[in-house]
Amino acid sequence: MPLSHDHHHGLALALRCRKQALGQIKPMGVRGLRERAREIRDFFSTNLERHFQAEEQALFPFMRLSIPQSRTLIDVLLADHKKIREAARGLEADTGVAKLLFDFGDLLERHIRREERELFLLFEELATPEEAEGVKREIERILERGENERL
Ligand SMILES: [Fe+2]
Ligand SMILES: [Fe+2]
């Protein structure tokens, strides 16, 4: 699953955000908080937004249609995407950044784990090999669209 690569990256970032918010990594204080906030914005524009689009345009519609028992979960995941996008925008703020960072890390990690443990599991169990291949190609196409735009 090409999405798992971003998930690893996302989990590492989520952990750094929480540690930064708790003052456990350097540089501490405002400078470190600003660095993490910038890292999130960069991750968002280079990976995460495109990743969300691949899920929203390829994976989720396929699953909603072909694997009906995934529908409730997909509604939750879409609501997560909305919250994560809002939280990333909220990080532009000048005050309360530590709490915003901690909450962002928490939200991102829970979302990724839900996808890995629940959604991907359903997909692996219930999509046929041909369907899986088709969805994978579609996801790659959307992710590559992002790569090309950056070149
Ligand atoms: Fe997602
Ligand atoms: Fe994801």
mmCIF file with all atom_site columns, N, CA and C in Angstrom, residues 73-114:
data_model
loop_
_atom_site.group_PDB
_atom_site.id
_atom_site.type_symbol
_atom_site.label_atom_id
_atom_site.label_alt_id
_atom_site.label_comp_id
_atom_site.label_asym_id
_atom_site.label_entity_id
_atom_site.label_seq_id
_atom_site.pdbx_PDB_ins_code
_atom_site.Cartn_x
_atom_site.Cartn_y
_atom_site.Cartn_z
_atom_site.occupancy
_atom_site.B_iso_or_equiv
_atom_site.pdbx_formal_charge
_atom_site.auth_seq_id
_atom_site.auth_comp_id
_atom_site.auth_asym_id
_atom_site.auth_atom_id
_atom_site.pdbx_PDB_model_num
ATOM 1   N N  . LEU A 1 73  ? -16.816 3.700  9.405  1.00 0.00 ? 73  LEU A N  1
ATOM 2   C CA . LEU A 1 73  ? -15.411 4.026  9.639  1.00 0.00 ? 73  LEU A CA 1
ATOM 3   C C  . LEU A 1 73  ? -14.952 5.157  8.708  1.00 0.00 ? 73  LEU A C  1
ATOM 4   N N  . ILE A 1 74  ? -15.360 5.088  7.447  1.00 0.00 ? 74  ILE A N  1
ATOM 5   C CA . ILE A 1 74  ? -14.943 6.116  6.491  1.00 0.00 ? 74  ILE A CA 1
ATOM 6   C C  . ILE A 1 74  ? -15.493 7.493  6.878  1.00 0.00 ? 74  ILE A C  1
ATOM 7   N N  . ASP A 1 75  ? -16.716 7.524  7.405  1.00 0.00 ? 75  ASP A N  1
ATOM 8   C CA . ASP A 1 75  ? -17.257 8.806  7.879  1.00 0.00 ? 75  ASP A CA 1
ATOM 9   C C  . ASP A 1 75  ? -16.369 9.382  8.984  1.00 0.00 ? 75  ASP A C  1
ATOM 10  N N  . VAL A 1 76  ? -15.925 8.523  9.884  1.00 0.00 ? 76  VAL A N  1
ATOM 11  C CA . VAL A 1 76  ? -15.041 8.978  10.969 1.00 0.00 ? 76  VAL A CA 1
ATOM 12  C C  . VAL A 1 76  ? -13.717 9.484  10.400 1.00 0.00 ? 76  VAL A C  1
ATOM 13  N N  . LEU A 1 77  ? -13.170 8.749  9.428  1.00 0.00 ? 77  LEU A N  1
ATOM 14  C CA . LEU A 1 77  ? -11.874 9.134  8.843  1.00 0.00 ? 77  LEU A CA 1
ATOM 15  C C  . LEU A 1 77  ? -11.970 10.465 8.100  1.00 0.00 ? 77  LEU A C  1
ATOM 16  N N  . LEU A 1 78  ? -13.089 10.681 7.406  1.00 0.00 ? 78  LEU A N  1
ATOM 17  C CA . LEU A 1 78  ? -13.280 11.958 6.701  1.00 0.00 ? 78  LEU A CA 1
ATOM 18  C C  . LEU A 1 78  ? -13.385 13.117 7.689  1.00 0.00 ? 78  LEU A C  1
ATOM 19  N N  . ALA A 1 79  ? -14.080 12.858 8.811  1.00 0.00 ? 79  ALA A N  1
ATOM 20  C CA . ALA A 1 79  ? -14.178 13.902 9.842  1.00 0.00 ? 79  ALA A CA 1
ATOM 21  C C  . ALA A 1 79  ? -12.782 14.183 10.412 1.00 0.00 ? 79  ALA A C  1
ATOM 22  N N  . ASP A 1 80  ? -11.960 13.143 10.562 1.00 0.00 ? 80  ASP A N  1
ATOM 23  C CA . ASP A 1 80  ? -10.564 13.328 11.000 1.00 0.00 ? 80  ASP A CA 1
ATOM 24  C C  . ASP A 1 80  ? -9.807  14.223 10.028 1.00 0.00 ? 80  ASP A C  1
ATOM 25  N N  . HIS A 1 81  ? -9.940  13.956 8.732  1.00 0.00 ? 81  HIS A N  1
ATOM 26  C CA . HIS A 1 81  ? -9.226  14.767 7.744  1.00 0.00 ? 81  HIS A CA 1
ATOM 27  C C  . HIS A 1 81  ? -9.579  16.245 7.915  1.00 0.00 ? 81  HIS A C  1
ATOM 28  N N  . LYS A 1 82  ? -10.864 16.499 8.107  1.00 0.00 ? 82  LYS A N  1
ATOM 29  C CA . LYS A 1 82  ? -11.315 17.879 8.265  1.00 0.00 ? 82  LYS A CA 1
ATOM 30  C C  . LYS A 1 82  ? -10.639 18.504 9.501  1.00 0.00 ? 82  LYS A C  1
ATOM 31  N N  . LYS A 1 83  ? -10.659 17.747 10.612 1.00 0.00 ? 83  LYS A N  1
ATOM 32  C CA . LYS A 1 83  ? -10.057 18.264 11.856 1.00 0.00 ? 83  LYS A CA 1
ATOM 33  C C  . LYS A 1 83  ? -8.552  18.481 11.695 1.00 0.00 ? 83  LYS A C  1
ATOM 34  N N  . ILE A 1 84  ? -7.881  17.562 10.993 1.00 0.00 ? 84  ILE A N  1
ATOM 35  C CA . ILE A 1 84  ? -6.427  17.679 10.824 1.00 0.00 ? 84  ILE A CA 1
ATOM 36  C C  . ILE A 1 84  ? -6.087  18.887 9.948  1.00 0.00 ? 84  ILE A C  1
ATOM 37  N N  . ARG A 1 85  ? -6.864  19.086 8.884  1.00 0.00 ? 85  ARG A N  1
ATOM 38  C CA . ARG A 1 85  ? -6.639  20.262 8.027  1.00 0.00 ? 85  ARG A CA 1
ATOM 39  C C  . ARG A 1 85  ? -6.825  21.547 8.840  1.00 0.00 ? 85  ARG A C  1
ATOM 40  N N  . GLU A 1 86  ? -7.898  21.584 9.647  1.00 0.00 ? 86  GLU A N  1
ATOM 41  C CA . GLU A 1 86  ? -8.154  22.778 10.462 1.00 0.00 ? 86  GLU A CA 1
ATOM 42  C C  . GLU A 1 86  ? -7.043  22.990 11.483 1.00 0.00 ? 86  GLU A C  1
ATOM 43  N N  . ALA A 1 87  ? -6.602  21.877 12.103 1.00 0.00 ? 87  ALA A N  1
ATOM 44  C CA . ALA A 1 87  ? -5.559  21.977 13.132 1.00 0.00 ? 87  ALA A CA 1
ATOM 45  C C  . ALA A 1 87  ? -4.257  22.486 12.512 1.00 0.00 ? 87  ALA A C  1
ATOM 46  N N  . ALA A 1 88  ? -3.939  22.040 11.295 1.00 0.00 ? 88  ALA A N  1
ATOM 47  C CA . ALA A 1 88  ? -2.710  22.489 10.637 1.00 0.00 ? 88  ALA A CA 1
ATOM 48  C C  . ALA A 1 88  ? -2.797  23.987 10.349 1.00 0.00 ? 88  ALA A C  1
ATOM 49  N N  . ARG A 1 89  ? -3.974  24.430 9.919  1.00 0.00 ? 89  ARG A N  1
ATOM 50  C CA . ARG A 1 89  ? -4.148  25.871 9.673  1.00 0.00 ? 89  ARG A CA 1
ATOM 51  C C  . ARG A 1 89  ? -4.054  26.663 10.975 1.00 0.00 ? 89  ARG A C  1
ATOM 52  N N  . GLY A 1 90  ? -4.601  26.078 12.054 1.00 0.00 ? 90  GLY A N  1
ATOM 53  C CA . GLY A 1 90  ? -4.595  26.745 13.360 1.00 0.00 ? 90  GLY A CA 1
ATOM 54  C C  . GLY A 1 90  ? -3.198  26.999 13.886 1.00 0.00 ? 90  GLY A C  1
ATOM 55  N N  . LEU A 1 91  ? -2.224  26.244 13.404 1.00 0.00 ? 91  LEU A N  1
ATOM 56  C CA . LEU A 1 91  ? -0.849  26.382 13.887 1.00 0.00 ? 91  LEU A CA 1
ATOM 57  C C  . LEU A 1 91  ? -0.180  27.682 13.451 1.00 0.00 ? 91  LEU A C  1
ATOM 58  N N  . GLU A 1 92  ? -0.854  28.446 12.603 1.00 0.00 ? 92  GLU A N  1
ATOM 59  C CA . GLU A 1 92  ? -0.347  29.758 12.226 1.00 0.00 ? 92  GLU A CA 1
ATOM 60  C C  . GLU A 1 92  ? -0.412  30.713 13.429 1.00 0.00 ? 92  GLU A C  1
ATOM 61  N N  . ALA A 1 93  ? -1.175  30.325 14.452 1.00 0.00 ? 93  ALA A N  1
ATOM 62  C CA . ALA A 1 93  ? -1.393  31.204 15.605 1.00 0.00 ? 93  ALA A CA 1
ATOM 63  C C  . ALA A 1 93  ? -0.085  31.541 16.317 1.00 0.00 ? 93  ALA A C  1
ATOM 64  N N  . ASP A 1 94  ? -0.097  32.663 17.055 1.00 0.00 ? 94  ASP A N  1
ATOM 65  C CA . ASP A 1 94  ? 1.108   33.091 17.771 1.00 0.00 ? 94  ASP A CA 1
ATOM 66  C C  . ASP A 1 94  ? 1.117   32.601 19.205 1.00 0.00 ? 94  ASP A C  1
ATOM 67  N N  . THR A 1 95  ? -0.057  32.299 19.730 1.00 0.00 ? 95  THR A N  1
ATOM 68  C CA . THR A 1 95  ? -0.106  31.888 21.141 1.00 0.00 ? 95  THR A CA 1
ATOM 69  C C  . THR A 1 95  ? -0.717  30.499 21.257 1.00 0.00 ? 95  THR A C  1
ATOM 70  N N  . GLY A 1 96  ? -0.410  29.859 22.375 1.00 0.00 ? 96  GLY A N  1
ATOM 71  C CA . GLY A 1 96  ? -0.971  28.531 22.659 1.00 0.00 ? 96  GLY A CA 1
ATOM 72  C C  . GLY A 1 96  ? -0.465  27.463 21.711 1.00 0.00 ? 96  GLY A C  1
ATOM 73  N N  . VAL A 1 97  ? 0.723   27.672 21.126 1.00 0.00 ? 97  VAL A N  1
ATOM 74  C CA . VAL A 1 97  ? 1.234   26.752 20.110 1.00 0.00 ? 97  VAL A CA 1
ATOM 75  C C  . VAL A 1 97  ? 1.546   25.363 20.699 1.00 0.00 ? 97  VAL A C  1
ATOM 76  N N  . ALA A 1 98  ? 2.021   25.340 21.958 1.00 0.00 ? 98  ALA A N  1
ATOM 77  C CA . ALA A 1 98  ? 2.363   24.047 22.574 1.00 0.00 ? 98  ALA A CA 1
ATOM 78  C C  . ALA A 1 98  ? 1.136   23.127 22.599 1.00 0.00 ? 98  ALA A C  1
ATOM 79  N N  . LYS A 1 99  ? 0.017   23.660 23.041 1.00 0.00 ? 99  LYS A N  1
ATOM 80  C CA . LYS A 1 99  ? -1.196  22.830 23.112 1.00 0.00 ? 99  LYS A CA 1
ATOM 81  C C  . LYS A 1 99  ? -1.671  22.433 21.717 1.00 0.00 ? 99  LYS A C  1
ATOM 82  N N  . LEU A 1 100 ? -1.596  23.389 20.790 1.00 0.00 ? 100 LEU A N  1
ATOM 83  C CA . LEU A 1 100 ? -2.006  23.090 19.412 1.00 0.00 ? 100 LEU A CA 1
ATOM 84  C C  . LEU A 1 100 ? -1.145  21.973 18.823 1.00 0.00 ? 100 LEU A C  1
ATOM 85  N N  . LEU A 1 101 ? 0.150   22.039 19.098 1.00 0.00 ? 101 LEU A N  1
ATOM 86  C CA . LEU A 1 101 ? 1.063   21.002 18.591 1.00 0.00 ? 101 LEU A CA 1
ATOM 87  C C  . LEU A 1 101 ? 0.757   19.647 19.198 1.00 0.00 ? 101 LEU A C  1
ATOM 88  N N  . PHE A 1 102 ? 0.541   19.660 20.520 1.00 0.00 ? 102 PHE A N  1
ATOM 89  C CA . PHE A 1 102 ? 0.246   18.399 21.193 1.00 0.00 ? 102 PHE A CA 1
ATOM 90  C C  . PHE A 1 102 ? -1.031  17.784 20.623 1.00 0.00 ? 102 PHE A C  1
ATOM 91  N N  . ASP A 1 103 ? -2.048  18.603 20.479 1.00 0.00 ? 103 ASP A N  1
ATOM 92  C CA . ASP A 1 103 ? -3.334  18.113 19.969 1.00 0.00 ? 103 ASP A CA 1
ATOM 93  C C  . ASP A 1 103 ? -3.211  17.636 18.520 1.00 0.00 ? 103 ASP A C  1
ATOM 94  N N  . PHE A 1 104 ? -2.414  18.368 17.729 1.00 0.00 ? 104 PHE A N  1
ATOM 95  C CA . PHE A 1 104 ? -2.222  17.956 16.341 1.00 0.00 ? 104 PHE A CA 1
ATOM 96  C C  . PHE A 1 104 ? -1.568  16.567 16.280 1.00 0.00 ? 104 PHE A C  1
ATOM 97  N N  . GLY A 1 105 ? -0.514  16.389 17.084 1.00 0.00 ? 105 GLY A N  1
ATOM 98  C CA . GLY A 1 105 ? 0.197   15.104 17.113 1.00 0.00 ? 105 GLY A CA 1
ATOM 99  C C  . GLY A 1 105 ? -0.726  13.965 17.523 1.00 0.00 ? 105 GLY A C  1
ATOM 100 N N  . ASP A 1 106 ? -1.538  14.246 18.532 1.00 0.00 ? 106 ASP A N  1
ATOM 101 C CA . ASP A 1 106 ? -2.463  13.242 19.043 1.00 0.00 ? 106 ASP A CA 1
ATOM 102 C C  . ASP A 1 106 ? -3.496  12.843 17.985 1.00 0.00 ? 106 ASP A C  1
ATOM 103 N N  . LEU A 1 107 ? -4.050  13.863 17.336 1.00 0.00 ? 107 LEU A N  1
ATOM 104 C CA . LEU A 1 107 ? -5.060  13.654 16.295 1.00 0.00 ? 107 LEU A CA 1
ATOM 105 C C  . LEU A 1 107 ? -4.493  12.862 15.118 1.00 0.00 ? 107 LEU A C  1
ATOM 106 N N  . LEU A 1 108 ? -3.302  13.283 14.671 1.00 0.00 ? 108 LEU A N  1
ATOM 107 C CA . LEU A 1 108 ? -2.682  12.635 13.515 1.00 0.00 ? 108 LEU A CA 1
ATOM 108 C C  . LEU A 1 108 ? -2.371  11.166 13.820 1.00 0.00 ? 108 LEU A C  1
ATOM 109 N N  . GLU A 1 109 ? -1.820  10.928 15.001 1.00 0.00 ? 109 GLU A N  1
ATOM 110 C CA . GLU A 1 109 ? -1.468  9.541  15.343 1.00 0.00 ? 109 GLU A CA 1
ATOM 111 C C  . GLU A 1 109 ? -2.721  8.657  15.430 1.00 0.00 ? 109 GLU A C  1
ATOM 112 N N  . ARG A 1 110 ? -3.749  9.147  16.090 1.00 0.00 ? 110 ARG A N  1
ATOM 113 C CA . ARG A 1 110 ? -4.967  8.321  16.215 1.00 0.00 ? 110 ARG A CA 1
ATOM 114 C C  . ARG A 1 110 ? -5.574  8.028  14.845 1.00 0.00 ? 110 ARG A C  1
ATOM 115 N N  . HIS A 1 111 ? -5.532  9.036  13.969 1.00 0.00 ? 111 HIS A N  1
ATOM 116 C CA . HIS A 1 111 ? -6.085  8.853  12.631 1.00 0.00 ? 111 HIS A CA 1
ATOM 117 C C  . HIS A 1 111 ? -5.315  7.783  11.850 1.00 0.00 ? 111 HIS A C  1
ATOM 118 N N  . ILE A 1 112 ? -3.995  7.894  11.872 1.00 0.00 ? 112 ILE A N  1
ATOM 119 C CA . ILE A 1 112 ? -3.168  6.938  11.126 1.00 0.00 ? 112 ILE A CA 1
ATOM 120 C C  . ILE A 1 112 ? -3.375  5.524  11.660 1.00 0.00 ? 112 ILE A C  1
ATOM 121 N N  . ARG A 1 113 ? -3.445  5.393  12.981 1.00 0.00 ? 113 ARG A N  1
ATOM 122 C CA . ARG A 1 113 ? -3.627  4.052  13.554 1.00 0.00 ? 113 ARG A CA 1
ATOM 123 C C  . ARG A 1 113 ? -4.984  3.464  13.173 1.00 0.00 ? 113 ARG A C  1
ATOM 124 N N  . ARG A 1 114 ? -6.001  4.327  13.140 1.00 0.00 ? 114 ARG A N  1
ATOM 125 C CA . ARG A 1 114 ? -7.332  3.858  12.716 1.00 0.00 ? 114 ARG A CA 1
ATOM 126 C C  . ARG A 1 114 ? -7.280  3.319  11.286 1.00 0.00 ? 114 ARG A C  1
#
